[in-house]
Short mmCIF file of C-alpha atoms and ligand atoms in Angstrom, two decimals:
data_model
loop_
_atom_site.label_atom_id
_atom_site.label_comp_id
_atom_site.label_asym_id
_atom_site.label_seq_id
_atom_site.Cartn_x
_atom_site.Cartn_y
_atom_site.Cartn_z
CA MET A 252 120.74 74.58 -88.80
CA TYR A 253 121.26 77.87 -88.64
CA ILE A 254 121.15 80.15 -86.04
CA VAL A 255 120.86 84.19 -85.56
CA GLN A 256 121.97 85.55 -81.80
CA ILE A 257 120.40 88.86 -81.20
CA ALA A 258 122.04 90.66 -78.06
CA SER A 259 123.16 94.05 -76.95
CA GLU A 260 126.72 92.57 -76.22
CA CYS A 261 129.49 90.42 -77.87
CA ALA A 262 132.92 90.00 -76.21
CA PRO A 263 135.36 91.49 -76.71
CA VAL A 264 134.32 93.99 -79.07
CA ILE A 265 130.88 94.97 -76.58
CA LYS A 266 131.48 93.67 -73.28
CA ALA A 267 129.97 94.89 -69.85
CA GLY A 268 129.73 91.68 -68.28
CA GLY A 269 129.06 87.73 -68.83
CA LEU A 270 126.71 88.69 -71.26
CA GLY A 271 129.08 89.45 -73.69
CA ASP A 272 131.44 86.63 -73.33
CA VAL A 273 128.51 83.90 -73.64
CA VAL A 274 126.97 85.57 -76.50
CA TYR A 275 130.45 85.26 -78.22
CA GLY A 276 131.55 81.88 -76.52
CA LEU A 277 128.17 80.35 -77.16
CA SER A 278 128.35 81.32 -81.17
CA ARG A 279 131.86 79.70 -81.40
CA GLU A 280 130.74 76.70 -79.90
CA LEU A 281 128.04 76.08 -82.15
CA GLU A 282 129.92 76.95 -85.05
CA ILE A 283 132.68 74.45 -84.47
CA ARG A 284 129.57 71.91 -84.04
CA GLY A 285 129.04 72.68 -87.67
CA HIS A 286 125.98 75.16 -87.48
CA GLY A 287 125.76 78.48 -89.31
CA VAL A 288 125.65 81.46 -86.74
CA GLU A 289 125.18 85.56 -86.87
CA ILE A 290 125.13 87.52 -84.75
CA ILE A 291 123.12 91.17 -84.68
CA LEU A 292 124.44 93.85 -82.05
CA PRO A 293 123.58 97.55 -82.05
CA LYS A 294 126.57 99.57 -83.49
CA TYR A 295 127.70 101.74 -80.41
CA ASP A 296 130.24 104.59 -80.69
CA CYS A 297 132.27 103.53 -77.81
CA MET A 298 132.70 99.73 -78.97
CA ARG A 299 136.10 98.22 -79.16
CA TYR A 300 136.26 98.69 -83.17
CA ASP A 301 140.09 97.30 -82.85
CA HIS A 302 138.26 93.87 -82.52
CA ILE A 303 136.51 94.31 -85.88
CA TRP A 304 137.62 92.93 -88.44
CA GLY A 305 136.72 93.93 -92.63
CA LEU A 306 133.98 96.74 -91.24
CA HIS A 307 131.79 97.06 -94.50
CA GLU A 308 128.23 98.85 -94.87
CA ALA A 309 126.10 95.43 -95.82
CA TYR A 310 122.91 97.06 -96.01
CA ARG A 311 121.93 100.85 -96.46
CA ASP A 312 118.62 102.36 -95.80
CA LEU A 313 116.99 99.57 -93.56
CA GLN A 314 113.87 101.78 -93.50
CA VAL A 315 112.61 100.86 -89.77
CA PRO A 316 108.67 101.51 -88.79
CA TRP A 317 108.80 103.54 -85.53
CA TYR A 318 106.03 105.57 -84.35
CA GLY A 319 104.25 105.01 -87.88
CA ALA A 320 107.02 106.77 -89.99
CA ALA A 321 110.40 105.16 -90.24
CA ILE A 322 114.02 105.52 -88.91
CA PRO A 323 116.28 104.72 -91.31
CA CYS A 324 119.65 102.39 -90.78
CA ASP A 325 122.72 101.57 -92.15
CA VAL A 326 124.00 97.92 -91.24
CA TYR A 327 127.24 97.13 -91.24
CA CYS A 328 129.33 93.83 -91.49
CA GLY A 329 132.54 92.72 -89.81
CA TRP A 330 134.12 89.86 -88.52
CA VAL A 331 135.04 89.74 -84.20
CA HIS A 332 137.37 87.00 -83.72
CA GLY A 333 135.93 84.94 -86.45
CA ARG A 334 132.20 85.16 -86.02
CA GLN A 335 130.28 87.57 -88.43
CA CYS A 336 128.32 89.90 -86.72
CA PHE A 337 125.92 92.83 -87.96
CA PHE A 338 125.97 96.32 -86.54
CA ILE A 339 122.70 98.04 -86.89
CA GLU A 340 123.47 102.40 -87.05
CA PRO A 341 120.18 103.89 -86.47
CA ARG A 342 120.11 107.67 -88.94
CA SER A 343 117.90 109.68 -86.44
CA GLY A 344 118.21 112.74 -84.19
CA ASP A 345 117.24 110.07 -80.90
CA ASN A 346 121.35 108.91 -81.43
CA PHE A 347 120.47 105.97 -79.72
CA PHE A 348 123.90 103.57 -79.47
CA ASN A 349 126.14 107.18 -80.06
CA ARG A 350 125.79 107.76 -76.00
CA GLY A 351 129.19 106.83 -74.71
CA CYS A 352 127.95 104.36 -72.83
CA TYR A 353 126.11 100.75 -73.53
CA TYR A 354 123.67 101.08 -70.66
CA GLY A 355 122.75 103.53 -68.31
CA CYS A 356 120.27 106.30 -70.30
CA ASP A 357 117.14 107.39 -69.40
CA ASP A 358 115.47 106.18 -72.54
CA ASP A 359 117.62 102.20 -72.48
CA ASN A 360 114.23 100.89 -73.11
CA MET A 361 112.96 102.28 -75.82
CA ARG A 362 116.98 102.45 -77.54
CA PHE A 363 116.98 98.61 -77.56
CA ALA A 364 112.87 98.63 -78.19
CA PHE A 365 114.09 100.19 -81.50
CA PHE A 366 117.23 97.71 -81.08
CA SER A 367 114.72 94.83 -81.63
CA LYS A 368 112.61 95.68 -84.10
CA ALA A 369 115.58 96.77 -86.13
CA ALA A 370 116.86 93.65 -85.80
CA LEU A 371 113.77 91.73 -87.48
CA GLU A 372 113.29 94.58 -89.99
CA PHE A 373 117.01 93.39 -91.05
CA LEU A 374 115.89 89.77 -91.36
CA LEU A 375 113.09 90.33 -93.05
CA ARG A 376 114.04 92.52 -95.69
CA THR A 377 117.29 90.59 -96.06
CA ASN A 378 115.74 87.55 -96.40
CA LYS A 379 117.20 85.76 -93.91
CA ARG A 380 115.49 82.68 -92.39
CA PRO A 381 117.27 81.49 -89.42
CA ASP A 382 115.74 78.20 -87.92
CA VAL A 383 116.49 79.76 -84.35
CA ILE A 384 116.72 83.46 -82.93
CA HIS A 385 118.27 83.33 -79.89
CA CYS A 386 118.07 86.58 -77.95
CA HIS A 387 119.37 87.11 -74.71
CA ASP A 388 118.15 89.51 -71.47
CA TRP A 389 115.84 92.25 -71.70
CA GLN A 390 117.02 94.46 -74.13
CA THR A 391 115.43 91.97 -76.89
CA GLY A 392 112.49 90.63 -74.72
CA LEU A 393 110.13 92.24 -77.53
CA ILE A 394 111.49 90.25 -80.21
CA PRO A 395 109.38 87.22 -79.87
CA VAL A 396 106.59 89.59 -79.47
CA MET A 397 107.11 91.31 -82.38
CA LEU A 398 107.88 87.87 -84.45
CA PHE A 399 104.64 86.08 -83.25
CA GLU A 400 102.47 89.14 -83.52
CA ILE A 401 103.99 91.05 -86.72
CA TYR A 402 106.73 89.39 -88.60
CA LYS A 403 105.05 85.72 -88.87
CA HIS A 404 102.15 87.40 -90.87
CA HIS A 405 105.10 89.04 -93.13
CA GLY A 406 106.89 85.51 -94.28
CA MET A 407 108.68 84.40 -91.12
CA GLU A 408 106.09 81.99 -89.38
CA TYR A 409 108.95 79.46 -89.76
CA GLN A 410 111.51 81.34 -87.04
CA ARG A 411 111.83 79.81 -83.47
CA VAL A 412 113.06 82.01 -80.39
CA CYS A 413 114.90 80.71 -77.37
CA TYR A 414 115.30 83.20 -74.92
CA THR A 415 118.06 83.46 -72.22
CA ILE A 416 117.70 85.50 -69.24
CA HIS A 417 120.90 86.75 -67.65
CA ASN A 418 119.94 88.64 -65.06
CA PHE A 419 116.37 88.79 -63.81
CA LYS A 420 117.00 92.12 -61.95
CA HIS A 421 116.78 94.32 -64.85
CA GLN A 422 113.48 93.37 -67.08
CA GLY A 423 112.84 96.66 -69.31
CA ILE A 424 110.00 98.37 -68.36
CA ALA A 425 107.88 100.73 -70.24
CA GLY A 426 104.43 102.60 -71.06
CA ALA A 427 102.45 102.20 -73.60
CA ASN A 428 104.30 104.62 -76.05
CA VAL A 429 106.22 101.61 -76.57
CA LEU A 430 103.31 99.67 -78.37
CA GLN A 431 102.93 102.21 -80.48
CA ALA A 432 106.66 102.92 -81.53
CA THR A 433 107.12 99.73 -82.44
CA GLY A 434 103.87 99.06 -84.30
CA LEU A 435 102.11 96.47 -81.57
CA ASN A 436 99.45 99.10 -81.11
CA ASN A 437 96.76 97.13 -79.44
CA GLU A 438 97.06 98.79 -75.69
CA SER A 439 93.86 96.39 -74.16
CA TYR A 440 95.66 93.43 -75.72
CA TYR A 441 98.96 93.84 -74.50
CA PHE A 442 97.91 95.30 -70.72
CA ASP A 443 96.81 91.91 -70.08
CA TYR A 444 98.61 89.87 -67.57
CA SER A 445 98.67 86.67 -69.48
CA ARG A 446 100.94 88.90 -72.22
CA LEU A 447 103.31 91.98 -71.22
CA ARG A 448 101.36 93.74 -68.36
CA ASP A 449 104.04 93.94 -65.52
CA ASN A 450 103.18 91.66 -62.51
CA PHE A 451 103.27 93.89 -59.91
CA ASN A 452 103.04 98.00 -61.97
CA PRO A 453 99.26 97.63 -63.57
CA PHE A 454 100.64 100.77 -65.71
CA ALA A 455 104.04 99.02 -67.21
CA LEU A 456 104.76 96.71 -69.98
CA ASN A 457 107.54 94.18 -69.24
CA PHE A 458 109.86 93.46 -72.03
CA MET A 459 111.34 90.33 -70.55
CA LYS A 460 107.54 89.13 -69.54
CA GLY A 461 106.96 89.12 -72.96
CA GLY A 462 110.27 87.27 -73.91
CA ILE A 463 108.91 84.33 -71.68
CA VAL A 464 105.45 84.27 -72.73
CA TYR A 465 106.03 84.73 -76.50
CA SER A 466 109.55 82.70 -76.81
CA ASN A 467 109.41 78.95 -77.45
CA PHE A 468 112.12 77.76 -75.22
CA VAL A 469 113.39 79.81 -72.31
CA THR A 470 116.72 79.47 -69.75
CA THR A 471 118.82 80.68 -67.58
CA VAL A 472 122.38 80.37 -67.06
CA SER A 473 122.21 78.00 -64.79
CA PRO A 474 119.85 75.16 -62.88
CA HIS A 475 120.39 76.36 -59.38
CA HIS A 476 119.56 79.91 -60.43
CA ALA A 477 116.17 78.30 -62.32
CA TRP A 478 115.03 77.05 -59.42
CA GLU A 479 115.94 80.40 -57.10
CA ALA A 480 114.30 82.55 -60.03
CA HIS A 481 111.06 80.03 -60.11
CA GLN A 482 110.35 79.04 -56.61
CA GLY A 483 112.62 81.77 -54.76
CA ASP A 484 112.86 85.73 -54.31
CA CYS A 485 115.35 85.41 -57.62
CA GLY A 486 113.08 85.91 -60.27
CA TYR A 487 112.21 89.71 -59.14
CA GLY A 488 108.76 89.34 -59.29
CA LEU A 489 108.51 87.01 -62.25
CA GLY A 490 108.44 83.87 -60.58
CA HIS A 491 104.12 83.78 -61.43
CA THR A 492 105.52 84.16 -65.09
CA LEU A 493 107.77 81.54 -64.80
CA HIS A 494 105.65 78.98 -62.94
CA GLU A 495 103.00 79.65 -65.90
CA HIS A 496 105.67 78.43 -68.52
CA GLN A 497 107.58 75.84 -66.38
CA HIS A 498 107.22 73.47 -69.39
CA LYS A 499 109.58 75.46 -71.64
CA PHE A 500 111.76 76.84 -68.89
CA SER A 501 115.41 75.50 -67.65
CA GLY A 502 118.79 76.43 -66.19
CA LEU A 503 121.84 75.19 -67.94
CA LEU A 504 125.27 76.62 -66.92
CA ASN A 505 126.95 78.95 -69.25
CA GLY A 506 130.67 77.40 -70.63
CA ILE A 507 133.76 79.83 -70.83
CA ASP A 508 135.69 79.71 -73.67
CA TYR A 509 138.82 78.26 -73.33
CA ASN A 510 140.08 79.77 -76.60
CA VAL A 511 140.24 82.96 -74.68
CA TRP A 512 140.45 81.97 -71.65
CA ASN A 513 143.41 79.40 -71.32
CA PRO A 514 146.62 80.36 -69.29
CA GLU A 515 148.49 77.94 -71.96
CA ILE A 516 147.61 80.50 -74.81
CA ASP A 517 146.84 83.41 -73.16
CA HIS A 518 148.74 86.49 -75.01
CA TYR A 519 147.60 89.12 -72.40
CA ILE A 520 150.02 87.50 -69.57
CA PRO A 521 153.64 86.92 -69.90
CA PHE A 522 154.27 83.72 -69.19
CA SER A 523 151.95 80.80 -70.28
CA TYR A 524 151.17 78.00 -68.11
CA SER A 525 149.32 74.61 -67.38
CA PRO A 526 148.76 72.41 -64.62
CA GLU A 527 152.14 70.33 -65.66
CA ASP A 528 154.00 73.76 -65.11
CA ILE A 529 152.26 75.32 -62.46
CA ASP A 530 155.46 77.01 -61.36
CA ASN A 531 155.19 79.39 -64.06
CA LYS A 532 152.00 80.89 -62.57
CA ILE A 533 154.28 82.03 -59.74
CA LYS A 534 156.10 84.10 -62.55
CA ASN A 535 153.37 85.73 -63.42
CA LYS A 536 152.34 86.67 -59.84
CA LYS A 537 155.38 88.77 -59.94
CA ALA A 538 154.84 90.39 -63.20
CA LEU A 539 151.29 91.55 -61.86
CA ARG A 540 153.10 92.53 -58.32
CA GLU A 541 155.47 94.68 -60.86
CA LYS A 542 152.78 96.23 -63.24
CA LEU A 543 150.50 97.36 -60.05
CA TRP A 544 153.60 98.57 -57.95
CA LEU A 545 153.08 95.90 -55.40
CA ARG A 546 155.79 94.92 -52.53
CA HIS A 547 157.57 91.13 -53.05
CA VAL A 548 156.28 89.48 -49.80
CA ASN A 549 155.78 85.73 -49.08
CA GLN A 550 151.73 86.55 -48.99
CA PRO A 551 148.48 85.44 -51.02
CA ILE A 552 147.26 87.78 -53.63
CA ILE A 553 143.53 88.18 -53.30
CA ALA A 554 141.43 89.08 -56.38
CA TYR A 555 138.34 90.58 -57.00
CA ILE A 556 137.29 91.25 -60.69
CA GLY A 557 133.53 92.16 -61.59
CA ARG A 558 131.05 95.33 -61.37
CA LEU A 559 130.89 97.44 -58.49
CA ASP A 560 127.10 96.82 -57.64
CA GLN A 561 124.81 95.66 -54.87
CA GLN A 562 123.99 92.28 -56.85
CA LYS A 563 128.09 91.41 -56.30
CA GLY A 564 127.83 92.08 -52.59
CA VAL A 565 130.29 95.26 -52.61
CA HIS A 566 130.09 95.62 -48.92
CA LEU A 567 131.32 92.18 -48.55
CA VAL A 568 134.37 93.21 -51.41
CA HIS A 569 135.07 96.30 -49.29
CA HIS A 570 135.07 93.94 -46.10
CA ALA A 571 137.60 91.57 -48.07
CA LEU A 572 139.73 93.65 -49.05
CA TYR A 573 140.40 94.84 -45.50
CA TYR A 574 140.49 92.04 -44.13
CA ALA A 575 142.93 90.68 -46.45
CA LEU A 576 145.21 93.47 -45.37
CA HIS A 577 144.27 92.32 -41.72
CA ARG A 578 145.31 88.59 -42.49
CA GLN A 579 148.77 89.10 -44.27
CA ALA A 580 147.45 88.57 -47.71
CA GLN A 581 147.70 91.14 -50.30
CA PHE A 582 144.76 92.38 -52.39
CA VAL A 583 143.99 93.55 -56.21
CA LEU A 584 140.54 94.84 -56.83
CA LEU A 585 139.51 95.46 -60.90
CA GLY A 586 135.58 96.91 -60.95
CA SER A 587 133.87 99.53 -62.28
CA ALA A 588 130.75 100.88 -60.93
CA THR A 589 127.56 102.50 -62.90
CA GLU A 590 125.84 103.66 -59.55
CA ARG A 591 127.37 107.17 -58.88
CA GLY A 592 127.63 106.27 -55.08
CA ILE A 593 129.53 103.10 -54.80
CA ASN A 594 131.44 105.15 -57.60
CA ASP A 595 132.42 107.92 -55.19
CA TRP A 596 133.04 105.22 -52.93
CA PHE A 597 135.35 103.42 -54.32
CA TRP A 598 137.72 105.83 -55.26
CA HIS A 599 137.82 107.53 -52.20
CA GLU A 600 139.15 104.13 -50.58
CA LYS A 601 141.51 104.25 -53.90
CA HIS A 602 142.81 107.39 -52.66
CA TYR A 603 143.21 106.62 -49.06
CA LEU A 604 144.75 103.83 -49.63
CA ASP A 605 147.16 104.37 -52.78
CA HIS A 606 150.03 104.46 -50.87
CA ASN A 607 149.42 100.71 -49.78
CA PRO A 608 151.90 98.36 -50.84
CA ASP A 609 149.82 95.59 -50.19
CA CYS A 610 146.30 96.60 -52.24
CA HIS A 611 145.63 98.12 -55.59
CA LEU A 612 142.30 98.93 -56.65
CA GLU A 613 141.49 99.75 -60.66
CA ILE A 614 138.36 101.31 -61.47
CA GLY A 615 137.17 101.23 -64.88
CA PHE A 616 137.08 98.56 -67.51
CA ASN A 617 140.03 96.45 -68.27
CA GLU A 618 140.12 93.11 -70.51
CA GLU A 619 143.75 92.93 -70.67
CA LEU A 620 144.46 93.96 -66.99
CA SER A 621 141.87 91.19 -65.66
CA HIS A 622 143.94 88.13 -67.68
CA LEU A 623 146.95 89.44 -65.76
CA ILE A 624 145.11 89.45 -62.55
CA TYR A 625 143.48 85.67 -63.12
CA ALA A 626 147.09 84.51 -63.84
CA GLY A 627 148.64 85.81 -61.01
CA ALA A 628 146.55 85.98 -58.05
CA ASP A 629 146.05 83.13 -56.01
CA MET A 630 142.60 83.43 -54.93
CA ILE A 631 139.79 84.90 -56.31
CA VAL A 632 136.52 86.17 -53.92
CA VAL A 633 133.10 86.08 -55.53
CA PRO A 634 130.72 87.29 -52.22
CA SER A 635 127.89 87.88 -54.53
CA ASN A 636 124.11 88.59 -53.07
CA TYR A 637 122.75 86.86 -55.84
CA GLU A 638 124.63 85.33 -59.12
CA PRO A 639 122.72 83.61 -61.97
CA CYS A 640 125.80 81.60 -63.13
CA GLY A 641 129.39 83.77 -62.86
CA LEU A 642 132.21 83.73 -64.83
CA THR A 643 135.01 84.95 -62.54
CA GLN A 644 135.23 82.06 -60.39
CA MET A 645 135.13 79.42 -63.63
CA ILE A 646 137.59 81.72 -65.04
CA GLY A 647 139.74 81.43 -61.45
CA LEU A 648 139.62 77.75 -61.54
CA ARG A 649 140.77 77.59 -65.26
CA TYR A 650 143.76 79.80 -64.42
CA GLY A 651 144.52 78.00 -60.69
CA THR A 652 143.34 81.02 -58.61
CA VAL A 653 141.55 79.63 -55.67
CA PRO A 654 137.58 80.57 -55.59
CA ILE A 655 136.30 82.40 -52.56
CA VAL A 656 132.42 82.14 -53.17
CA ARG A 657 129.16 82.57 -51.41
CA GLY A 658 126.84 79.77 -52.03
CA VAL A 659 124.18 81.42 -54.35
CA GLY A 660 122.91 80.38 -58.09
CA GLY A 661 125.85 79.15 -60.42
CA LEU A 662 128.11 79.56 -57.89
CA VAL A 663 127.10 76.49 -56.18
CA SER A 664 126.86 74.69 -59.04
CA THR A 665 130.91 75.09 -59.81
CA VAL A 666 131.96 75.92 -56.42
CA PHE A 667 133.19 72.72 -53.92
CA ASP A 668 134.20 73.56 -50.47
CA ARG A 669 137.55 71.92 -49.51
CA ASP A 670 136.43 71.54 -46.13
CA TYR A 671 132.54 70.62 -45.69
CA ASP A 672 131.12 69.89 -49.29
CA ASN A 673 128.45 67.09 -48.78
CA HIS A 674 128.67 65.77 -52.73
CA GLN A 675 132.08 66.02 -54.18
CA PRO A 676 135.05 63.40 -52.68
CA PRO A 677 137.58 65.86 -51.04
CA GLU A 678 139.65 65.10 -54.59
CA LYS A 679 137.37 66.89 -56.63
CA ARG A 680 136.85 69.62 -54.34
CA ASN A 681 137.94 73.52 -55.60
CA GLY A 682 137.60 75.97 -53.64
CA TYR A 683 135.79 77.68 -50.55
CA VAL A 684 132.23 78.29 -49.82
CA PHE A 685 130.08 80.78 -47.31
CA TYR A 686 126.55 81.03 -47.14
CA GLN A 687 125.58 84.10 -44.98
CA THR A 688 125.54 87.55 -45.81
CA ASP A 689 127.28 89.00 -42.50
CA ASN A 690 131.09 89.82 -42.51
CA GLN A 691 132.23 86.77 -40.24
CA ALA A 692 130.98 84.39 -42.71
CA LEU A 693 133.29 85.51 -45.17
CA GLU A 694 135.94 86.12 -42.86
CA SER A 695 135.69 82.43 -41.69
CA ALA A 696 136.06 81.54 -45.81
CA MET A 697 139.20 83.61 -46.27
CA ASP A 698 140.54 82.66 -42.74
CA ARG A 699 140.35 78.86 -43.98
CA ALA A 700 142.01 79.58 -47.74
CA ILE A 701 144.33 81.96 -46.36
CA GLY A 702 145.41 79.68 -43.58
CA LEU A 703 145.92 76.86 -45.88
CA TRP A 704 148.30 78.89 -48.64
CA HIS A 705 150.48 80.00 -45.56
CA TYR A 706 150.82 76.77 -43.59
CA TYR A 707 150.11 74.01 -46.02
CA PRO A 708 151.49 75.25 -49.19
CA LYS A 709 151.20 71.98 -50.43
CA GLU A 710 147.75 71.31 -49.60
CA PHE A 711 147.03 74.51 -51.13
CA ARG A 712 149.07 73.52 -54.52
CA LYS A 713 146.60 70.61 -54.63
CA LEU A 714 143.53 72.05 -54.50
CA THR A 715 145.11 74.86 -57.06
CA LEU A 716 145.45 71.60 -59.29
CA GLN A 717 142.07 69.85 -58.77
CA GLY A 718 140.61 73.33 -59.69
CA MET A 719 142.38 73.22 -63.27
CA GLU A 720 141.35 69.93 -63.94
CA TYR A 721 137.60 71.14 -64.10
CA ASP A 722 135.77 71.12 -67.41
CA TYR A 723 133.91 74.15 -67.63
CA SER A 724 134.10 74.93 -71.39
CA TRP A 725 131.45 75.70 -73.48
CA ASN A 726 131.48 71.57 -74.99
CA HIS A 727 128.45 70.63 -72.51
CA PRO A 728 126.26 73.71 -72.71
CA GLY A 729 126.76 73.98 -76.32
CA LYS A 730 125.44 70.26 -76.81
CA ASP A 731 122.29 71.20 -74.29
CA TYR A 732 121.78 74.17 -76.37
CA VAL A 733 121.61 72.58 -79.65
CA SER A 734 119.12 70.01 -78.13
CA ILE A 735 116.94 72.74 -77.38
CA TYR A 736 117.18 74.34 -80.94
CA GLU A 737 116.34 70.99 -82.24
CA HIS A 738 113.33 70.65 -79.90
CA ILE A 739 112.01 73.72 -80.80
CA ARG A 740 113.00 74.09 -84.60
CA HIS A 741 109.65 73.20 -86.69
P1 LIG B 887 128.18 89.97 -64.85
O1 LIG B 887 127.24 89.48 -63.88
O2 LIG B 887 128.55 91.00 -64.53
O3 LIG B 887 127.44 89.24 -65.95
P2 LIG B 887 129.96 87.51 -64.80
O4 LIG B 887 130.70 87.04 -63.50
O5 LIG B 887 129.36 86.37 -65.43
O6 LIG B 887 129.39 88.63 -64.16
O7 LIG B 887 130.92 87.83 -65.85
C1 LIG B 887 131.80 88.80 -65.80
C2 LIG B 887 132.64 88.99 -67.14
O8 LIG B 887 133.13 90.30 -66.95
C3 LIG B 887 134.16 88.11 -66.77
O9 LIG B 887 134.52 88.17 -68.00
C4 LIG B 887 135.16 89.42 -65.90
O10 LIG B 887 136.63 89.13 -66.14
C5 LIG B 887 134.26 90.62 -67.10
N1 LIG B 887 134.45 91.90 -66.26
C6 LIG B 887 134.00 92.40 -65.02
N2 LIG B 887 134.50 93.62 -64.54
C7 LIG B 887 135.41 93.93 -65.29
C8 LIG B 887 136.50 94.68 -65.23
N3 LIG B 887 136.07 95.72 -64.75
N4 LIG B 887 137.41 95.08 -66.25
C9 LIG B 887 137.65 93.70 -67.30
N5 LIG B 887 136.67 92.59 -66.85
C10 LIG B 887 135.53 92.52 -66.23
#
């Protein structure tokens, strides 16, 4: 099959979170399975150009219709660790992708509506006719809409769309101007509840809703989250739409790219290790301490790696930090915040704890350091409010770093409490789970983990090894995505 992925991220060249990992990892897995894959991305000024090989101009002067006129774009082609990627660069005063950031601009909806239009125009003009177009998140929600309302009539009638939702919270909300800009026009037609009209704001169009309505198949990133979004309040107002389209909606757990996240071959860590020589993990712990100026004491290191925002349970992350210090554990945090208040809060904490030899706060995005933390830490805490899938706990498991997680979304499907799990036998359990959002719930899980580390080190080691045995690679999800593609293919 010929598959084109269209997304706003692809790791490691463009990565703000798990979406980037998924686009890269899934594409690699599909290629291993013998399928042809191409990836279309925006050409941001701030992406990691050092991860692109052979970047060259592939198409000059692509005229992308916009507000009845056209914006010329140049499309570049390059290889990101073996994957063929096309980067779209518009030439207009809007400077859509030259903002020094991936997201967070006031006109994000128009930036990604334009990207979606340009990606389809690129496929059309270059006569690329993939069997399946796989789109991701709100940024590309208009692709199936435009494909089936416009491009179908220009020679793209056989293309099918799989649409994956990584986060229901951000849906892409716009007014009627997006219809004029993209050439969809026909306001009364699209402002219909069965199409793009937002379920709660009658004056707004919702890109993600459009993605659900128009795609041939819709997935989210874990079976449990599919249920939460459909039946609970995790769909952020799209539960009804999912219900209407439930016949084509399901949850597939993300995988981890074991070529990238693998302590046996990871170039970013000084000592490679596997379950057979797990003692080398301790050498990485020492290296982590040296790098971050932590003192060498007989204590576990607890880590947090992730965005600092409400979704991730920042108040619990903050509490975990102080509770660890209070309970004879060290704490390492690597995170970045897009919200000003949260950013200021953690910078304040960083200054306050600057001379504390038992913790380190690294505020910002640092791919290289994240690898060393996964390898050097003993436990990783993931206290999310909601978590569609969550990759950090799965990466932690692979690196023998015991996850302490809140039991929501994909965390439920991947972490099984050592003491209380109802489904897995003791030898299959791999971490600690708590359910409430209060400090006490987190404390009780942390207490159990820290206690085991201090008083039953052999048991802790056993738990570590049990976690490393899990296979959360792309092998299974890759197969499932291929079945979906086969199912929707003409
Ligand atoms: P998200 O909700 O952000 O997608 P996931 O758990 O699915 O969360 O994926 C997070 C990915 O981003 C992981 O690969 C994690 O290692 C990485 N990551 C998150 N924050 C940072 C950071 N500040 N520096 C480096 N990597 C990070």
